[in-house]
Short mmCIF file of C-alpha atoms and ligand atoms in Angstrom, two decimals:
data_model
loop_
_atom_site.label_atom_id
_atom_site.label_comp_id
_atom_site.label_asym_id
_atom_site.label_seq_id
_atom_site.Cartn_x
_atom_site.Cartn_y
_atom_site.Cartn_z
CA UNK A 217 288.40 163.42 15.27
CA UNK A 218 285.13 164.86 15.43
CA UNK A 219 283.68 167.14 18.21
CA UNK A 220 281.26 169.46 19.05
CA UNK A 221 283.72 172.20 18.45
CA UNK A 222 285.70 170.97 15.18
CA UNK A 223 282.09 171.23 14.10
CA UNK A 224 281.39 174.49 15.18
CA UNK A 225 284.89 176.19 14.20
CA UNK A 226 284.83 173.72 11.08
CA UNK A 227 288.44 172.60 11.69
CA UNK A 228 290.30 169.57 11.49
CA UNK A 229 291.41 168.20 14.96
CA UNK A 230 290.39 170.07 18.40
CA UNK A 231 293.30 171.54 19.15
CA UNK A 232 293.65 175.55 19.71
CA UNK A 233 296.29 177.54 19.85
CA UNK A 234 296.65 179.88 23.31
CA UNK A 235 296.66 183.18 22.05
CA UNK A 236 299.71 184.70 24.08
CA UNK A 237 300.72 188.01 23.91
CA UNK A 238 303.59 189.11 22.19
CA UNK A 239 303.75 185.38 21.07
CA UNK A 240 301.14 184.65 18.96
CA UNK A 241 301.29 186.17 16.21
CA UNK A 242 299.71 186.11 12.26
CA UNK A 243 303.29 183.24 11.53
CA UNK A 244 302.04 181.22 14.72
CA UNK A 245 298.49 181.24 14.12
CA UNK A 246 298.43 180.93 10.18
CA UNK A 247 300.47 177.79 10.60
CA UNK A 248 298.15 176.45 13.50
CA UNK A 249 295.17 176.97 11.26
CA UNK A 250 296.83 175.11 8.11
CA UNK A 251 297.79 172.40 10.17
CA UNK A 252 294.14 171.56 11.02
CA UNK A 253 294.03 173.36 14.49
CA UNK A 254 292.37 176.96 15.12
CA UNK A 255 295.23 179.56 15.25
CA UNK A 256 294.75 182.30 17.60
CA UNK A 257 296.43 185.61 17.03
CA UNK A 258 297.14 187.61 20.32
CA UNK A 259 296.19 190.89 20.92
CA UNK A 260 298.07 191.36 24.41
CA UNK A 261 298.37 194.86 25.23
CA UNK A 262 298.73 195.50 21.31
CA UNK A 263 297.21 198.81 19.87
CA UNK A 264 294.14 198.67 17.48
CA UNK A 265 296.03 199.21 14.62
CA UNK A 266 298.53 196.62 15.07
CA UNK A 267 295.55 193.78 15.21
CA UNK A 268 293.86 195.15 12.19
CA UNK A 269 297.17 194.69 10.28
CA UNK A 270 298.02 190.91 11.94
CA UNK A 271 294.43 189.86 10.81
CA UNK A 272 294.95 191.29 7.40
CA UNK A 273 298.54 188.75 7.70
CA UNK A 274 296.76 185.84 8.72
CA UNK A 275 293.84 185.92 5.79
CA UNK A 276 296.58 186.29 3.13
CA UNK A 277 298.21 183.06 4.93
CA UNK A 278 295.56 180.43 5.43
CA UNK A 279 292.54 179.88 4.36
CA UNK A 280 291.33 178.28 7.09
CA UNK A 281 289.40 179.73 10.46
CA UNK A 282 291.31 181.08 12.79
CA UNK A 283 290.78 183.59 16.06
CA UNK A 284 291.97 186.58 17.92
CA UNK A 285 292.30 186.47 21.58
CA UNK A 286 291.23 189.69 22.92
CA UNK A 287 292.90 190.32 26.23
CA UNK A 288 290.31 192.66 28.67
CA UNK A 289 293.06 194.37 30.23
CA UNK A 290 294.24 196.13 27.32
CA UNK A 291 293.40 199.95 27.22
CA UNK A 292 292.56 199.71 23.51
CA UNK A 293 289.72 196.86 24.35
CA UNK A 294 286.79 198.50 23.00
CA UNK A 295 288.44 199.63 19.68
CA UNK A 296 290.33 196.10 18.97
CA UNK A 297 286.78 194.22 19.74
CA UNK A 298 285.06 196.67 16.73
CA UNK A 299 288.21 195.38 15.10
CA UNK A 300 287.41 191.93 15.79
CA UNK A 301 284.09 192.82 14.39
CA UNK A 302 284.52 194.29 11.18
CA UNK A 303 287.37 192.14 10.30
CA UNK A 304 284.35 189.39 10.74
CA UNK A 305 287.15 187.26 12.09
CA UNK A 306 285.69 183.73 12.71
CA UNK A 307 286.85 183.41 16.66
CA UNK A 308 287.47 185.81 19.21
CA UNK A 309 288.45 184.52 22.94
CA UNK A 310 288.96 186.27 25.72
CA UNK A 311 290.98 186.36 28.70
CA UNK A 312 291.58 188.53 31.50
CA UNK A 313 288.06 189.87 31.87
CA UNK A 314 284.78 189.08 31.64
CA UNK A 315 284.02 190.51 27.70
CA UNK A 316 279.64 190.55 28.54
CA UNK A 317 279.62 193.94 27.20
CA UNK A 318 281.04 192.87 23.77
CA UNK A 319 279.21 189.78 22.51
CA UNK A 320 275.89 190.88 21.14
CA UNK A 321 278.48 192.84 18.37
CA UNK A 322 280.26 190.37 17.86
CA UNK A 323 277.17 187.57 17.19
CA UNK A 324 275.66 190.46 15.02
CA UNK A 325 279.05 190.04 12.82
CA UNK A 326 278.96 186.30 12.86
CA UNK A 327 282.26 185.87 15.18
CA UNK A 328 282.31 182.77 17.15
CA UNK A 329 282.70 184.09 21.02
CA UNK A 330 285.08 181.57 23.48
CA UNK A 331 285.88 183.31 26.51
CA UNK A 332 288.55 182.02 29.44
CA UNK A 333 287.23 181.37 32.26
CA UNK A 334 288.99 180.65 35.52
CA UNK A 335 285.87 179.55 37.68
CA UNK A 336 282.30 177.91 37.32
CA UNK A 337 280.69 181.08 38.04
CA UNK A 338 281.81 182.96 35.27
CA UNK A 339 281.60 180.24 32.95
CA UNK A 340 277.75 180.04 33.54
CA UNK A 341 277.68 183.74 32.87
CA UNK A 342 278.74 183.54 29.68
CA UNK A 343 276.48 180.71 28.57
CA UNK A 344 273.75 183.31 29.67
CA UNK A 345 274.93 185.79 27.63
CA UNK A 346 275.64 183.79 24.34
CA UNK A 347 278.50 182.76 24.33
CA UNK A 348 279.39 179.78 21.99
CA UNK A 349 281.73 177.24 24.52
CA UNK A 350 284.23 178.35 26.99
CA UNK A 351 287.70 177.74 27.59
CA UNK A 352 288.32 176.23 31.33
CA UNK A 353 291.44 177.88 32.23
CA UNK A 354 293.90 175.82 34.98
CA UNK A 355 296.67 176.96 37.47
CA UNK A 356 298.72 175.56 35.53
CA UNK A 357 298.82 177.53 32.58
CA UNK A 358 301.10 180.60 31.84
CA UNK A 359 300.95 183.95 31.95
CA UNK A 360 298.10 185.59 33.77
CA UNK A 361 295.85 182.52 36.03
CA UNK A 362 292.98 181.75 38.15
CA UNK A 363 293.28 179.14 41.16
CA UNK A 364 291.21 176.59 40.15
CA UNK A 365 293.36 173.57 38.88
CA UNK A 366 292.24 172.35 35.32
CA UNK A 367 291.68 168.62 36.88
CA UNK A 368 289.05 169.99 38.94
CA UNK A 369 287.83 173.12 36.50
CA UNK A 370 286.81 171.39 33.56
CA UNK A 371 284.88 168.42 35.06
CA UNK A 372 282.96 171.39 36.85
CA UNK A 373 282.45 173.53 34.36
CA UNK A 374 281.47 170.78 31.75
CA UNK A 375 278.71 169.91 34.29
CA UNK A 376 277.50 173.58 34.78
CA UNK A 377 277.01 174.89 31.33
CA UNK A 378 275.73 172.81 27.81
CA UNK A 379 277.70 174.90 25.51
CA UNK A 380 281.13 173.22 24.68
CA UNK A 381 284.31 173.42 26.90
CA UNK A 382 287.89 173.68 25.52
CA UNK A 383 290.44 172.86 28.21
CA UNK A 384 293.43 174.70 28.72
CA UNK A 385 296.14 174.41 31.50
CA UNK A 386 298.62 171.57 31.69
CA UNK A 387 298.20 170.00 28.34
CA UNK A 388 301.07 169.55 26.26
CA UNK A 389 301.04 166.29 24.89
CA UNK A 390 298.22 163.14 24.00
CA UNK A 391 297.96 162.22 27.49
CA UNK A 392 296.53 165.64 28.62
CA UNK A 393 294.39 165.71 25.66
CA UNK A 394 293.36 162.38 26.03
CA UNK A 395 292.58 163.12 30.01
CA UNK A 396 290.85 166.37 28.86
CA UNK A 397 288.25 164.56 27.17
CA UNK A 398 288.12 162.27 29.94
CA UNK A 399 286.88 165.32 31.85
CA UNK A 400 284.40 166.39 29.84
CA UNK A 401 286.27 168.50 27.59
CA UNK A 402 285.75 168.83 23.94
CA UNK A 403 288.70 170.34 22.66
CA UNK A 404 292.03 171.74 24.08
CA UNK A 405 294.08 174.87 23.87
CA UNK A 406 297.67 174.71 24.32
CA UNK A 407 300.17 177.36 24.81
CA UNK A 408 303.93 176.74 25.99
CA UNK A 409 304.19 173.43 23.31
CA UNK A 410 303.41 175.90 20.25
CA UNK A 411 305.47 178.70 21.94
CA UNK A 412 308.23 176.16 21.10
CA UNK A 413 306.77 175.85 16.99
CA UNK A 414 309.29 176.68 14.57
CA UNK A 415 306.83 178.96 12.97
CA UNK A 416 306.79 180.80 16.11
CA UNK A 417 308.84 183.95 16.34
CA UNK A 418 309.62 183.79 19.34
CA UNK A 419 313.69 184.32 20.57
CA UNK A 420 316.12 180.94 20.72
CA UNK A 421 316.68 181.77 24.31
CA UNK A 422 312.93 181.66 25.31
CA UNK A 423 312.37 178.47 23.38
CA UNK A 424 315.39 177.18 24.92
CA UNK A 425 314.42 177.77 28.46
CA UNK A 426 311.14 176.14 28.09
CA UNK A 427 312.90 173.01 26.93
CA UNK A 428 315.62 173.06 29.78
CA UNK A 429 312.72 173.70 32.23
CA UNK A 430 312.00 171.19 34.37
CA UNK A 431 308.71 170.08 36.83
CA UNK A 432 309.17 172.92 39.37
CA UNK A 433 310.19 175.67 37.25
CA UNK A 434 307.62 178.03 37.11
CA UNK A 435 306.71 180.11 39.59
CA UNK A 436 303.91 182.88 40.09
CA UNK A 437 304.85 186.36 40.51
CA UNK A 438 301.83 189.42 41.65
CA UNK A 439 299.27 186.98 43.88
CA UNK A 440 299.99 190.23 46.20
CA UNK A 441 298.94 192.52 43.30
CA UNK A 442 295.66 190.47 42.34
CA UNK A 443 297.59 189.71 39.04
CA UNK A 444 299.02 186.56 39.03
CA UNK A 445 301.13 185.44 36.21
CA UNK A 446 303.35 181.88 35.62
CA UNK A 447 306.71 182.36 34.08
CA UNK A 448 309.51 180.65 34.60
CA UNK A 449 311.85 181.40 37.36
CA UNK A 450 314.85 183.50 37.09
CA UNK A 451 316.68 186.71 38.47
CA UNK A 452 313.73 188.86 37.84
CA UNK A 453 311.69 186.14 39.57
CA UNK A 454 313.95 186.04 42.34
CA UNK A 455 313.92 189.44 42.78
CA UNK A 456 310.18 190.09 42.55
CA UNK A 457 308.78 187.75 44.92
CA UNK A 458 311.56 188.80 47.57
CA UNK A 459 310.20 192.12 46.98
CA UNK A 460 306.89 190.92 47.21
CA UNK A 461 307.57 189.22 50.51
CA UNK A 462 309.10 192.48 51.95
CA UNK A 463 305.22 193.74 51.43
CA UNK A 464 306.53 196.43 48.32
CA UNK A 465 304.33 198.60 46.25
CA UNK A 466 302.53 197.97 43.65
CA UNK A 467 304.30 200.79 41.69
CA UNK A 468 307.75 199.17 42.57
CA UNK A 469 306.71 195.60 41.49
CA UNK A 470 305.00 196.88 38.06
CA UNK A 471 308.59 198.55 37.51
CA UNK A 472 310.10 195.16 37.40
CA UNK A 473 307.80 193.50 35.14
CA UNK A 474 307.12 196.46 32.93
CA UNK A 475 307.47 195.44 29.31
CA UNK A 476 309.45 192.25 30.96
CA UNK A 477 307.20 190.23 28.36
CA UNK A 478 308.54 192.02 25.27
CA UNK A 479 312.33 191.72 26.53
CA UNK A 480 312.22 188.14 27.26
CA UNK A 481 309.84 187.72 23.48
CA UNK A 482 311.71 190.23 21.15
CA UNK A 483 315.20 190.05 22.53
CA UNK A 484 315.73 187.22 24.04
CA UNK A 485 316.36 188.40 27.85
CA UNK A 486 315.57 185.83 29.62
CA UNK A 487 317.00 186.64 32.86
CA UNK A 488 315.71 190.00 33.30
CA UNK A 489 312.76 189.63 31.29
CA UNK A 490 309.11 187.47 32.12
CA UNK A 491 309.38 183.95 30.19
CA UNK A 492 305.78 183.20 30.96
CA UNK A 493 305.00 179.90 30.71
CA UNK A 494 303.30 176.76 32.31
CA UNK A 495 304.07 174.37 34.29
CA UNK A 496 303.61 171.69 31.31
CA UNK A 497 306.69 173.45 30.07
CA UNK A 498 308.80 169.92 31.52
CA UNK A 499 306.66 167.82 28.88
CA UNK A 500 308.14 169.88 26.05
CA UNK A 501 311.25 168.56 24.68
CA UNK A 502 312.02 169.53 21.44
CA UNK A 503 311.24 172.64 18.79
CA UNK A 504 308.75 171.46 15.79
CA UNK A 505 306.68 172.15 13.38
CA UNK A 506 302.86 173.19 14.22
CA UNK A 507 301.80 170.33 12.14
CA UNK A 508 304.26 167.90 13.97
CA UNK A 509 303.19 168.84 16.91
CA UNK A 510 299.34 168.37 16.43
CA UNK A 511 300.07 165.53 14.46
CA UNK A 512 301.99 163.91 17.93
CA UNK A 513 299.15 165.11 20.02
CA UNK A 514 296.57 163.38 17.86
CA UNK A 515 298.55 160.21 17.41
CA UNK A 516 298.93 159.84 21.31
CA UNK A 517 295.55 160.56 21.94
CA UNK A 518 294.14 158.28 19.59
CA UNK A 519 296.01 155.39 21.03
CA UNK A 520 295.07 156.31 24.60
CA UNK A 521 291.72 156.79 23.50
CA UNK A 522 291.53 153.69 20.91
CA UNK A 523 289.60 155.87 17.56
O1 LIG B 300 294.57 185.97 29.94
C1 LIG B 300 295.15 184.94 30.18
N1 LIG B 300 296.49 184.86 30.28
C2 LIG B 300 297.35 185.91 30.07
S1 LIG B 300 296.91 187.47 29.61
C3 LIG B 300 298.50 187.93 29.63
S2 LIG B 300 299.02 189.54 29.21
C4 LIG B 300 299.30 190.27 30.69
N2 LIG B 300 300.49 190.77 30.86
C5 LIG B 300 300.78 191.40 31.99
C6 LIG B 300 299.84 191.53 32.98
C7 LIG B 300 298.64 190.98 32.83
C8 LIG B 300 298.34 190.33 31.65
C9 LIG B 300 299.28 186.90 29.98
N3 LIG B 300 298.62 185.78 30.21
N4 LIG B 300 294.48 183.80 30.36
C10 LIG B 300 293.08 183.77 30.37
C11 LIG B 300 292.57 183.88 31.74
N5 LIG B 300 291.54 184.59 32.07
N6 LIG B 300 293.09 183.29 32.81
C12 LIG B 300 292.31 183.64 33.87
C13 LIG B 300 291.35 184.46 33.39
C14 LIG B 300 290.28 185.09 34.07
C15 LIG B 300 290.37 185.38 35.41
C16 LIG B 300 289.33 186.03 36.05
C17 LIG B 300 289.13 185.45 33.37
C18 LIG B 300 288.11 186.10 34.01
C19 LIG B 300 288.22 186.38 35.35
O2 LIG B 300 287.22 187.01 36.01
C20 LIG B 300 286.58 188.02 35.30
C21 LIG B 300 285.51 188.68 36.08
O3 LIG B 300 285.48 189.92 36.01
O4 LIG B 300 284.71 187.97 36.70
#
């Protein structure tokens, strides 16, 4: 399937991979890429160092494009995006942030620049200051969100800027990608389904929980701290928003979510730990490979879309 952004990544099928912290890493994104979608690696709240050395990973693995999601919130920002830069990776997208003050460098190195956005506003911003599409970022997703729903996002933000949209939030199967380009959309990103890949390293007990989850299983923790984040509910959920409710501080709320992300990742805690994911998480049923799971996409997309 051909698109204005499989022609301007020069990949196979319009599918991205999220690029989740702590989850997407050089395995995940290597074997996104050489199944015909664009990989992302995730730089999270990773140090400089560690990036350089995933990038180096991921060029020795595939020799196809893939991307490094930059996430604005990390204190190492500046040096990963010179990173980013000299590594002459082929895609950097952003999240988190607005990333203004980094694209002329990275257009001078010849990286493709995708930012997350989370409204209109923002999204015309970044147009302005040459960026190359944008990713329309739903409610729905995991991990860190804006409000906007991706239903009424992407149909929004398609009609504000002329650069392509990706659209991310909710999609997990051929039906959301087939409704994404219903909305204007011409590519996805997906997250939770490739958090599930068998290439990804990700612990049983995480990949587990997204398959037992059902409809209402996530919930969003920090709307009082202006960080919201989706993961799926458990005791440390429980806990958090109760503490939330009682009006706590923000001190006492970051000490329950503190390197929650690693715990639930690395070693497999999923009851203390943060199992971010979205709300999609209900579509996906089974583990698979990255190219099985593009290839399924594809397939029901096609059909719903008759190419
Ligand atoms: O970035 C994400 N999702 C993430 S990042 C992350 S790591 C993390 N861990 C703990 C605490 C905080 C983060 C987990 N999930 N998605 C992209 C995204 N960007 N979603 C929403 C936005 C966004 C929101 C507001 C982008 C820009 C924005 O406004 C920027 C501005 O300054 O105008």
């Amino acid at each position: 399937m051909k698109t204005r952004i499989t022609e301007l990544l020069g990949i196979r099928y319009p599918i991205i991979q999220g690029g989740m912290a702590w989850v997407a890493t050089h395995e995940l994104a290597a074997a996104v890429s050489n199944a015909g979608g664009l990989g992302i690696i995730g730089a999270g709240g990773a140090p400089a160092d560690w990036v350089r050395d995933q990038i180096q990973k991921a060029k020795q693995e595939t020799g196809q494009p893939f991307g490094v999601n930059l996430m604005l919130m990390n204190p190492e920002a500046d040096a990963i995006a010179e990173v980013i830069a000299e590594e002459k990776v082929k895609v950097v997208t952003t999240g988190a942030g607005n990333p203004a003050k980094y694209i002329s460098m990275w257009k001078e190195a010849g990286v493709k620049v995708i930012p997350v956005v989370a409204s209109v506003a923002l999204a015309k911003l970044m147009e302005r200051g040459g960026a190359d599409a944008v990713i329309a970022e739903g409610t729905e997703s995991g991990g860190h969100i804006g409000e906007q729903t991706t239903m009424t996002l992407v149909p929004q933000v398609a009609d504000a800027v002329s650069i392509p949209v990706i659209a991310a939030g909710g999609i997990a199967d051929g039906r959301g990608f087939a409704a994404a380009m219903m909305l204007g959309a011409d590519a996805v990103q997906m997250g939770t389904r490739f958090v599930v890949a068998k290439e990804s390293i990700v612990h049983a007990n995480y990949k587990e929980k997204i398959i037992k989850a059902k409809d209402i299983d996530s919930e969003v923790t920090g709307r009082s701290t202006g960080h919201p984040i989706r993961v799926l509910r458990n005791k440390m959920t429980r806990e958090y928003l109760k503490k939330e409710e009682e009006g706590a501080a923000f001190e006492e709320l970051e000490q329950l979510t503190l390197g929650a992300l690693r715990k639930a990742v690395v070693d497999g805690d999923v009851v203390y730990g943060s199992v971010m994911a979205g709300q999609c998480a209900g579509l996906v049923k089974q583990e698979e490979t990255c190219a099985q799971i593009i290839e399924d996409v594809m397939q029901g997309a096609k059909q719903l879309l008759g190419e």
